[in-house]
Amino acid sequence: MRVTFEAGAVTKIGAELDRLGLRRALVLCTPEQKHLAEQVMEHLGDRGAGIFDQARMHVPVETADQARDRALELGADSCVVIGGGSSIGLGKAIALEHGLPIIAIPTTYAGSEMTPIWGLTREGRKQTGRDPKVLPQAVIYDPQLTTTLPAEISAASGLNAVAHAVEALYAPDASPIISLMAEEGVRAFAESLTAIVADGNDLDARSRALYGAWLCGACLGATTMSLHHKLCHVLGGSLDLPHAQTHAIVLPYVLAYNESHAPAARAGLQRALGTDGDPSIALWELEQQLKIPHSLEELGVREGQLPAVVDEVLSNPYSNPTPVTDDGLRHLLRGALRGDRPTHR
């Protein structure tokens, strides 16, 4: 994978296709980001096959089928994906089934572009897997493309990336190098998110956040995720919740659940967040400064929906430093539902 960091790098997308020996690319995006896809088409020139602008959260299998059909109809030999996790996830779905190579231009901090992980939602349930053929052939990080990303989405997306690094720090297959990358990724976001919320045109902060996204995404691709990701996949897939906001809300509560059983991760997060106390509290306090929803109630979740979530999580448990129990999950989810200050159980 070739990775480029440069303001204005999107103008070189045609040369990137040429370098990879590709001739005709379908551009994938969400409806909200069609204006960015049109910019990419201009830079692609004759190499642009068309735009598919119906990417959706959690990649419904019906949407993936429509995009695949469009790529075949237009004779595309590749996909250029511009946007966040929804668009990149759609590109991966096409790559998984038809092997079309991807060039990713992330405009959020989800980090999906750095992983071989794919996800598809069928009948309300999200299935994930790993396959090296869904990894992009090239990734272009252009901070100028992120300056119009609203403050709320910037903050939530950054915290979604932080969740990857947090779980990499206590992953069963963590390594010293991955732990260094994870700690540095959390530090990059802790230093940049409040600046981005204050001034979305701050290119230094935007560049720092993309650097964090790259690190956190690489951690996600290299390690096994634990309770946080399992819980958010169940919440998102079964209740149709926004991906990044769900991760942002739930993360401090999962961290409070796990930090006393993961001392090395706790120490790394203390260094990254600049605190001598519990990282879960430092993270929760950081989130209070950002323009994001702070409770699952704000996303429309009702307490009566939580028992089914608990049952599904317990039916197929992930590895986790703290044993996952019915009582523990209910305590965690009640806190996230109300947005309370996290507490240990």
Short mmCIF file of C-alpha atoms in Angstrom, two decimals:
data_model
loop_
_atom_site.label_atom_id
_atom_site.label_comp_id
_atom_site.label_asym_id
_atom_site.label_seq_id
_atom_site.Cartn_x
_atom_site.Cartn_y
_atom_site.Cartn_z
CA MET A 1 0.00 0.00 0.00
CA ARG A 2 1.28 3.44 -0.95
CA VAL A 3 0.31 6.23 1.49
CA THR A 4 0.51 9.93 0.58
CA PHE A 5 0.19 12.86 3.00
CA GLU A 6 -0.05 16.22 1.21
CA ALA A 7 -2.36 19.22 1.00
CA GLY A 8 -3.76 19.18 -2.54
CA ALA A 9 -2.77 15.56 -3.18
CA VAL A 10 -6.20 14.77 -4.62
CA THR A 11 -5.15 16.54 -7.83
CA LYS A 12 -2.71 13.66 -8.45
CA ILE A 13 -5.34 10.92 -8.41
CA GLY A 14 -4.98 10.30 -12.17
CA ALA A 15 -1.25 9.71 -11.80
CA GLU A 16 -1.98 7.29 -8.98
CA LEU A 17 -4.21 5.21 -11.28
CA ASP A 18 -1.51 5.25 -13.95
CA ARG A 19 1.09 4.06 -11.46
CA LEU A 20 -1.12 1.09 -10.61
CA GLY A 21 -1.85 0.29 -14.26
CA LEU A 22 -5.57 1.04 -13.88
CA ARG A 23 -7.62 2.60 -16.66
CA ARG A 24 -11.18 3.32 -15.52
CA ALA A 25 -12.47 4.01 -12.01
CA LEU A 26 -15.94 4.22 -10.50
CA VAL A 27 -16.03 6.90 -7.79
CA LEU A 28 -17.94 5.91 -4.64
CA CYS A 29 -19.33 8.34 -2.07
CA THR A 30 -22.35 9.20 0.08
CA PRO A 31 -25.01 11.59 -1.29
CA GLU A 32 -23.64 14.33 1.01
CA GLN A 33 -20.16 14.05 -0.48
CA LYS A 34 -21.07 14.02 -4.14
CA HIS A 35 -19.45 17.44 -4.60
CA LEU A 36 -16.11 15.89 -3.55
CA ALA A 37 -16.66 12.97 -5.92
CA GLU A 38 -17.23 15.45 -8.73
CA GLN A 39 -13.87 17.05 -7.94
CA VAL A 40 -12.25 13.63 -8.17
CA MET A 41 -13.95 13.02 -11.54
CA GLU A 42 -12.47 16.28 -12.86
CA HIS A 43 -8.99 15.19 -11.83
CA LEU A 44 -9.52 11.69 -13.28
CA GLY A 45 -10.50 13.02 -16.71
CA ASP A 46 -11.01 10.15 -19.16
CA ARG A 47 -10.15 7.67 -16.40
CA GLY A 48 -13.43 8.47 -14.59
CA ALA A 49 -16.17 5.90 -15.32
CA GLY A 50 -18.87 7.58 -13.22
CA ILE A 51 -20.11 8.24 -9.70
CA PHE A 52 -22.14 5.99 -7.40
CA ASP A 53 -23.33 8.26 -4.57
CA GLN A 54 -25.50 5.92 -2.49
CA ALA A 55 -23.01 4.68 0.12
CA ARG A 56 -24.74 4.11 3.48
CA MET A 57 -23.75 3.37 7.05
CA HIS A 58 -23.00 -0.27 7.91
CA VAL A 59 -23.00 -1.21 4.17
CA PRO A 60 -26.41 -2.84 3.58
CA VAL A 61 -25.96 -5.78 1.27
CA GLU A 62 -28.56 -4.32 -1.14
CA THR A 63 -26.45 -1.16 -1.58
CA ALA A 64 -23.33 -3.23 -2.18
CA ASP A 65 -25.17 -5.17 -4.90
CA GLN A 66 -26.29 -1.95 -6.61
CA ALA A 67 -22.77 -0.51 -6.58
CA ARG A 68 -21.31 -3.77 -7.90
CA ASP A 69 -23.83 -3.79 -10.77
CA ARG A 70 -22.99 -0.16 -11.58
CA ALA A 71 -19.26 -0.93 -11.69
CA LEU A 72 -19.83 -3.87 -14.05
CA GLU A 73 -22.21 -1.83 -16.26
CA LEU A 74 -19.63 0.95 -16.67
CA GLY A 75 -16.71 -1.41 -17.26
CA ALA A 76 -14.77 -0.08 -14.28
CA ASP A 77 -11.50 -1.84 -13.42
CA SER A 78 -11.15 -0.08 -10.05
CA CYS A 79 -12.90 2.13 -7.50
CA VAL A 80 -11.82 5.48 -6.12
CA VAL A 81 -13.48 5.87 -2.76
CA ILE A 82 -13.84 9.32 -1.24
CA GLY A 83 -15.38 9.88 2.17
CA GLY A 84 -15.48 8.05 5.48
CA GLY A 85 -16.19 4.55 6.68
CA SER A 86 -19.46 4.19 4.76
CA SER A 87 -17.88 4.89 1.38
CA ILE A 88 -14.71 2.93 2.07
CA GLY A 89 -16.79 0.04 3.38
CA LEU A 90 -18.76 0.01 0.15
CA GLY A 91 -15.54 -0.10 -1.88
CA LYS A 92 -14.36 -3.02 0.21
CA ALA A 93 -17.60 -4.90 -0.42
CA ILE A 94 -17.04 -4.62 -4.18
CA ALA A 95 -13.37 -5.60 -3.81
CA LEU A 96 -14.37 -8.61 -1.72
CA GLU A 97 -16.72 -10.02 -4.34
CA HIS A 98 -15.13 -8.89 -7.60
CA GLY A 99 -11.55 -8.06 -6.71
CA LEU A 100 -11.68 -4.49 -8.03
CA PRO A 101 -8.74 -2.59 -6.50
CA ILE A 102 -9.46 0.45 -4.35
CA ILE A 103 -7.77 3.83 -4.07
CA ALA A 104 -9.00 5.52 -0.89
CA ILE A 105 -9.23 9.25 -0.21
CA PRO A 106 -10.43 9.48 3.41
CA THR A 107 -12.23 12.65 4.46
CA THR A 108 -12.96 11.48 8.01
CA TYR A 109 -10.78 9.83 10.64
CA ALA A 110 -12.41 6.38 10.75
CA GLY A 111 -9.20 4.64 9.62
CA SER A 112 -11.03 1.92 7.69
CA GLU A 113 -8.69 2.51 4.75
CA MET A 114 -5.80 0.95 6.73
CA THR A 115 -7.47 -2.36 7.50
CA PRO A 116 -8.37 -5.62 5.72
CA ILE A 117 -11.65 -5.65 7.66
CA TRP A 118 -14.93 -5.63 5.74
CA GLY A 119 -18.49 -5.40 7.03
CA LEU A 120 -21.92 -6.05 5.52
CA THR A 121 -25.36 -5.67 7.11
CA ARG A 122 -27.97 -8.24 6.15
CA GLU A 123 -31.46 -8.17 7.67
CA GLY A 124 -30.35 -5.91 10.53
CA ARG A 125 -27.27 -7.89 11.51
CA LYS A 126 -23.78 -6.73 10.68
CA GLN A 127 -21.27 -9.37 9.68
CA THR A 128 -17.56 -8.58 9.59
CA GLY A 129 -14.52 -10.42 8.33
CA ARG A 130 -10.93 -10.00 7.19
CA ASP A 131 -9.57 -10.42 3.68
CA PRO A 132 -6.35 -8.85 2.34
CA LYS A 133 -7.94 -8.17 -1.05
CA VAL A 134 -10.13 -5.40 0.44
CA LEU A 135 -7.06 -3.37 1.47
CA PRO A 136 -6.70 -0.24 -0.71
CA GLN A 137 -3.80 -0.22 -3.17
CA ALA A 138 -3.16 3.42 -2.32
CA VAL A 139 -4.36 5.93 0.27
CA ILE A 140 -4.30 9.70 -0.22
CA TYR A 141 -4.56 11.88 2.90
CA ASP A 142 -5.33 15.45 1.82
CA PRO A 143 -6.15 17.72 4.79
CA GLN A 144 -7.71 20.35 2.51
CA LEU A 145 -10.56 17.93 1.79
CA THR A 146 -11.43 17.72 5.48
CA THR A 147 -11.86 21.43 6.23
CA THR A 148 -15.58 21.33 5.41
CA LEU A 149 -16.19 18.30 7.64
CA PRO A 150 -18.59 19.62 10.31
CA ALA A 151 -17.27 19.94 13.86
CA GLU A 152 -19.62 17.27 15.24
CA ILE A 153 -18.65 14.70 12.61
CA SER A 154 -14.95 15.57 12.93
CA ALA A 155 -15.06 15.00 16.67
CA ALA A 156 -17.09 11.80 16.54
CA SER A 157 -14.96 10.38 13.74
CA GLY A 158 -11.77 11.16 15.63
CA LEU A 159 -13.08 9.44 18.76
CA ASN A 160 -14.07 6.43 16.67
CA ALA A 161 -10.41 6.23 15.63
CA VAL A 162 -9.31 6.59 19.25
CA ALA A 163 -11.45 3.54 20.06
CA HIS A 164 -9.34 1.46 17.65
CA ALA A 165 -6.15 2.50 19.46
CA VAL A 166 -7.62 1.96 22.93
CA GLU A 167 -8.61 -1.62 22.13
CA ALA A 168 -5.28 -2.27 20.36
CA LEU A 169 -3.51 -1.41 23.62
CA TYR A 170 -5.16 -4.29 25.48
CA ALA A 171 -5.64 -6.63 22.52
CA PRO A 172 -4.58 -10.28 23.03
CA ASP A 173 -2.25 -9.93 20.02
CA ALA A 174 -0.82 -6.52 20.90
CA SER A 175 2.88 -5.94 20.26
CA PRO A 176 5.32 -3.26 21.47
CA ILE A 177 5.30 -1.53 18.06
CA ILE A 178 1.51 -1.49 17.81
CA SER A 179 1.27 -0.17 21.37
CA LEU A 180 3.62 2.71 20.47
CA MET A 181 1.50 3.50 17.40
CA ALA A 182 -1.70 3.33 19.43
CA GLU A 183 -0.41 5.64 22.13
CA GLU A 184 0.82 8.12 19.52
CA GLY A 185 -2.51 7.95 17.68
CA VAL A 186 -4.48 8.78 20.83
CA ARG A 187 -2.06 11.62 21.57
CA ALA A 188 -2.51 13.06 18.06
CA PHE A 189 -6.28 13.23 18.50
CA ALA A 190 -6.12 14.53 22.08
CA GLU A 191 -4.01 17.39 20.73
CA SER A 192 -6.06 18.15 17.63
CA LEU A 193 -9.80 17.59 18.16
CA THR A 194 -10.54 20.64 20.32
CA ALA A 195 -8.55 22.80 17.86
CA ILE A 196 -10.55 21.42 14.92
CA VAL A 197 -13.85 22.06 16.69
CA ALA A 198 -12.72 25.64 17.38
CA ASP A 199 -11.53 26.25 13.79
CA GLY A 200 -12.35 23.74 11.07
CA ASN A 201 -9.87 25.46 8.72
CA ASP A 202 -6.88 24.79 10.99
CA LEU A 203 -4.79 22.77 8.52
CA ASP A 204 -2.14 21.90 11.12
CA ALA A 205 -4.79 20.34 13.37
CA ARG A 206 -6.44 18.65 10.38
CA SER A 207 -3.09 17.18 9.32
CA ARG A 208 -2.40 16.02 12.87
CA ALA A 209 -5.79 14.29 12.98
CA LEU A 210 -5.19 12.50 9.67
CA TYR A 211 -1.84 11.34 11.05
CA GLY A 212 -3.74 9.98 14.05
CA ALA A 213 -6.28 8.31 11.77
CA TRP A 214 -3.50 6.55 9.88
CA LEU A 215 -1.92 5.26 13.12
CA CYS A 216 -5.21 4.21 14.74
CA GLY A 217 -6.42 2.55 11.55
CA ALA A 218 -3.20 0.56 11.28
CA CYS A 219 -3.70 -0.59 14.88
CA LEU A 220 -7.22 -1.71 14.04
CA GLY A 221 -5.94 -3.75 11.10
CA ALA A 222 -3.14 -5.38 13.08
CA THR A 223 -4.91 -6.49 16.25
CA THR A 224 -8.04 -8.20 17.53
CA MET A 225 -10.69 -5.83 18.82
CA SER A 226 -12.57 -6.52 22.05
CA LEU A 227 -15.80 -5.64 23.85
CA HIS A 228 -16.10 -2.06 22.62
CA HIS A 229 -16.24 -2.99 18.95
CA LYS A 230 -18.53 -5.95 19.54
CA LEU A 231 -20.92 -3.79 21.54
CA CYS A 232 -20.96 -0.96 19.01
CA HIS A 233 -21.52 -3.34 16.09
CA VAL A 234 -24.53 -4.80 17.87
CA LEU A 235 -25.90 -1.36 18.77
CA GLY A 236 -25.32 0.03 15.29
CA GLY A 237 -26.54 -2.98 13.35
CA SER A 238 -29.66 -3.76 15.40
CA LEU A 239 -30.77 -0.19 16.21
CA ASP A 240 -29.48 1.56 13.05
CA LEU A 241 -27.35 4.02 15.02
CA PRO A 242 -24.70 6.31 13.50
CA HIS A 243 -21.38 4.49 13.61
CA ALA A 244 -18.92 7.15 14.77
CA GLN A 245 -21.25 8.78 17.31
CA THR A 246 -22.05 5.40 18.84
CA HIS A 247 -18.36 4.59 19.24
CA ALA A 248 -17.67 8.02 20.71
CA ILE A 249 -20.45 7.74 23.30
CA VAL A 250 -19.71 4.17 24.39
CA LEU A 251 -15.89 4.33 24.53
CA PRO A 252 -15.38 5.94 28.00
CA TYR A 253 -17.75 3.40 29.57
CA VAL A 254 -16.02 0.37 28.02
CA LEU A 255 -12.68 1.83 29.06
CA ALA A 256 -13.92 2.24 32.64
CA TYR A 257 -15.03 -1.41 32.49
CA ASN A 258 -11.60 -2.59 31.31
CA GLU A 259 -8.86 -0.26 32.55
CA SER A 260 -8.28 -1.85 35.95
CA HIS A 261 -7.64 -5.21 34.23
CA ALA A 262 -5.25 -3.73 31.62
CA PRO A 263 -2.49 -1.89 33.53
CA ALA A 264 -0.11 -1.44 30.56
CA ALA A 265 -2.89 0.01 28.41
CA ARG A 266 -3.95 2.26 31.28
CA ALA A 267 -0.40 3.61 31.62
CA GLY A 268 -0.09 4.25 27.87
CA LEU A 269 -3.40 6.11 27.80
CA GLN A 270 -2.41 8.17 30.83
CA ARG A 271 0.69 9.32 28.92
CA ALA A 272 -1.27 10.00 25.74
CA LEU A 273 -4.06 11.91 27.49
CA GLY A 274 -1.78 13.73 29.95
CA THR A 275 -3.43 12.51 33.14
CA ASP A 276 -2.42 10.75 36.35
CA GLY A 277 -5.99 9.58 36.91
CA ASP A 278 -8.29 7.17 35.14
CA PRO A 279 -8.03 7.46 31.32
CA SER A 280 -11.76 6.78 31.09
CA ILE A 281 -12.48 9.97 33.00
CA ALA A 282 -9.93 12.00 31.00
CA LEU A 283 -11.52 10.77 27.78
CA TRP A 284 -15.06 11.48 29.03
CA GLU A 285 -14.01 15.00 30.07
CA LEU A 286 -12.41 15.58 26.64
CA GLU A 287 -15.67 14.52 25.00
CA GLN A 288 -17.63 17.04 27.08
CA GLN A 289 -15.67 19.78 25.27
CA LEU A 290 -16.64 18.50 21.83
CA LYS A 291 -19.79 19.02 19.79
CA ILE A 292 -21.08 15.44 19.81
CA PRO A 293 -24.05 13.62 21.36
CA HIS A 294 -23.04 12.52 24.86
CA SER A 295 -25.59 9.79 25.52
CA LEU A 296 -27.30 6.94 23.69
CA GLU A 297 -30.61 8.59 24.64
CA GLU A 298 -29.65 11.48 22.35
CA LEU A 299 -29.43 8.96 19.49
CA GLY A 300 -32.96 7.76 20.26
CA VAL A 301 -32.11 4.60 22.21
CA ARG A 302 -34.64 3.52 24.87
CA GLU A 303 -33.78 1.54 28.01
CA GLY A 304 -36.16 -1.22 26.97
CA GLN A 305 -33.97 -1.94 23.93
CA LEU A 306 -30.87 -2.70 25.99
CA PRO A 307 -31.64 -6.26 27.21
CA ALA A 308 -31.69 -7.56 23.64
CA VAL A 309 -28.32 -5.87 23.01
CA VAL A 310 -26.87 -7.52 26.13
CA ASP A 311 -28.19 -10.93 25.07
CA GLU A 312 -26.68 -10.64 21.58
CA VAL A 313 -23.28 -9.51 22.88
CA LEU A 314 -23.17 -12.39 25.37
CA SER A 315 -24.19 -14.91 22.72
CA ASN A 316 -20.93 -14.45 20.79
CA PRO A 317 -18.34 -12.91 23.14
CA TYR A 318 -15.08 -11.29 22.06
CA SER A 319 -11.80 -11.54 23.91
CA ASN A 320 -11.69 -8.87 26.59
CA PRO A 321 -9.38 -8.07 29.53
CA THR A 322 -12.33 -7.97 31.96
CA PRO A 323 -14.75 -10.92 31.95
CA VAL A 324 -17.97 -9.85 30.20
CA THR A 325 -21.03 -10.46 32.37
CA ASP A 326 -24.71 -9.68 32.14
CA ASP A 327 -24.58 -7.37 35.19
CA GLY A 328 -21.44 -5.64 33.95
CA LEU A 329 -22.89 -4.96 30.51
CA ARG A 330 -26.13 -3.60 31.97
CA HIS A 331 -24.17 -1.22 34.23
CA LEU A 332 -22.01 -0.07 31.30
CA LEU A 333 -24.97 0.48 28.97
CA ARG A 334 -27.08 2.32 31.56
CA GLY A 335 -24.22 4.80 32.00
CA ALA A 336 -23.85 5.27 28.24
CA LEU A 337 -27.61 5.58 27.85
CA ARG A 338 -27.75 8.55 30.22
CA GLY A 339 -24.28 9.98 29.53
CA ASP A 340 -23.31 9.73 33.22
CA ARG A 341 -19.75 10.16 34.42
CA PRO A 342 -18.21 6.66 34.00
CA THR A 343 -17.76 4.57 37.13
CA HIS A 344 -16.04 1.26 37.82
CA ARG A 345 -18.25 -1.60 38.85
#
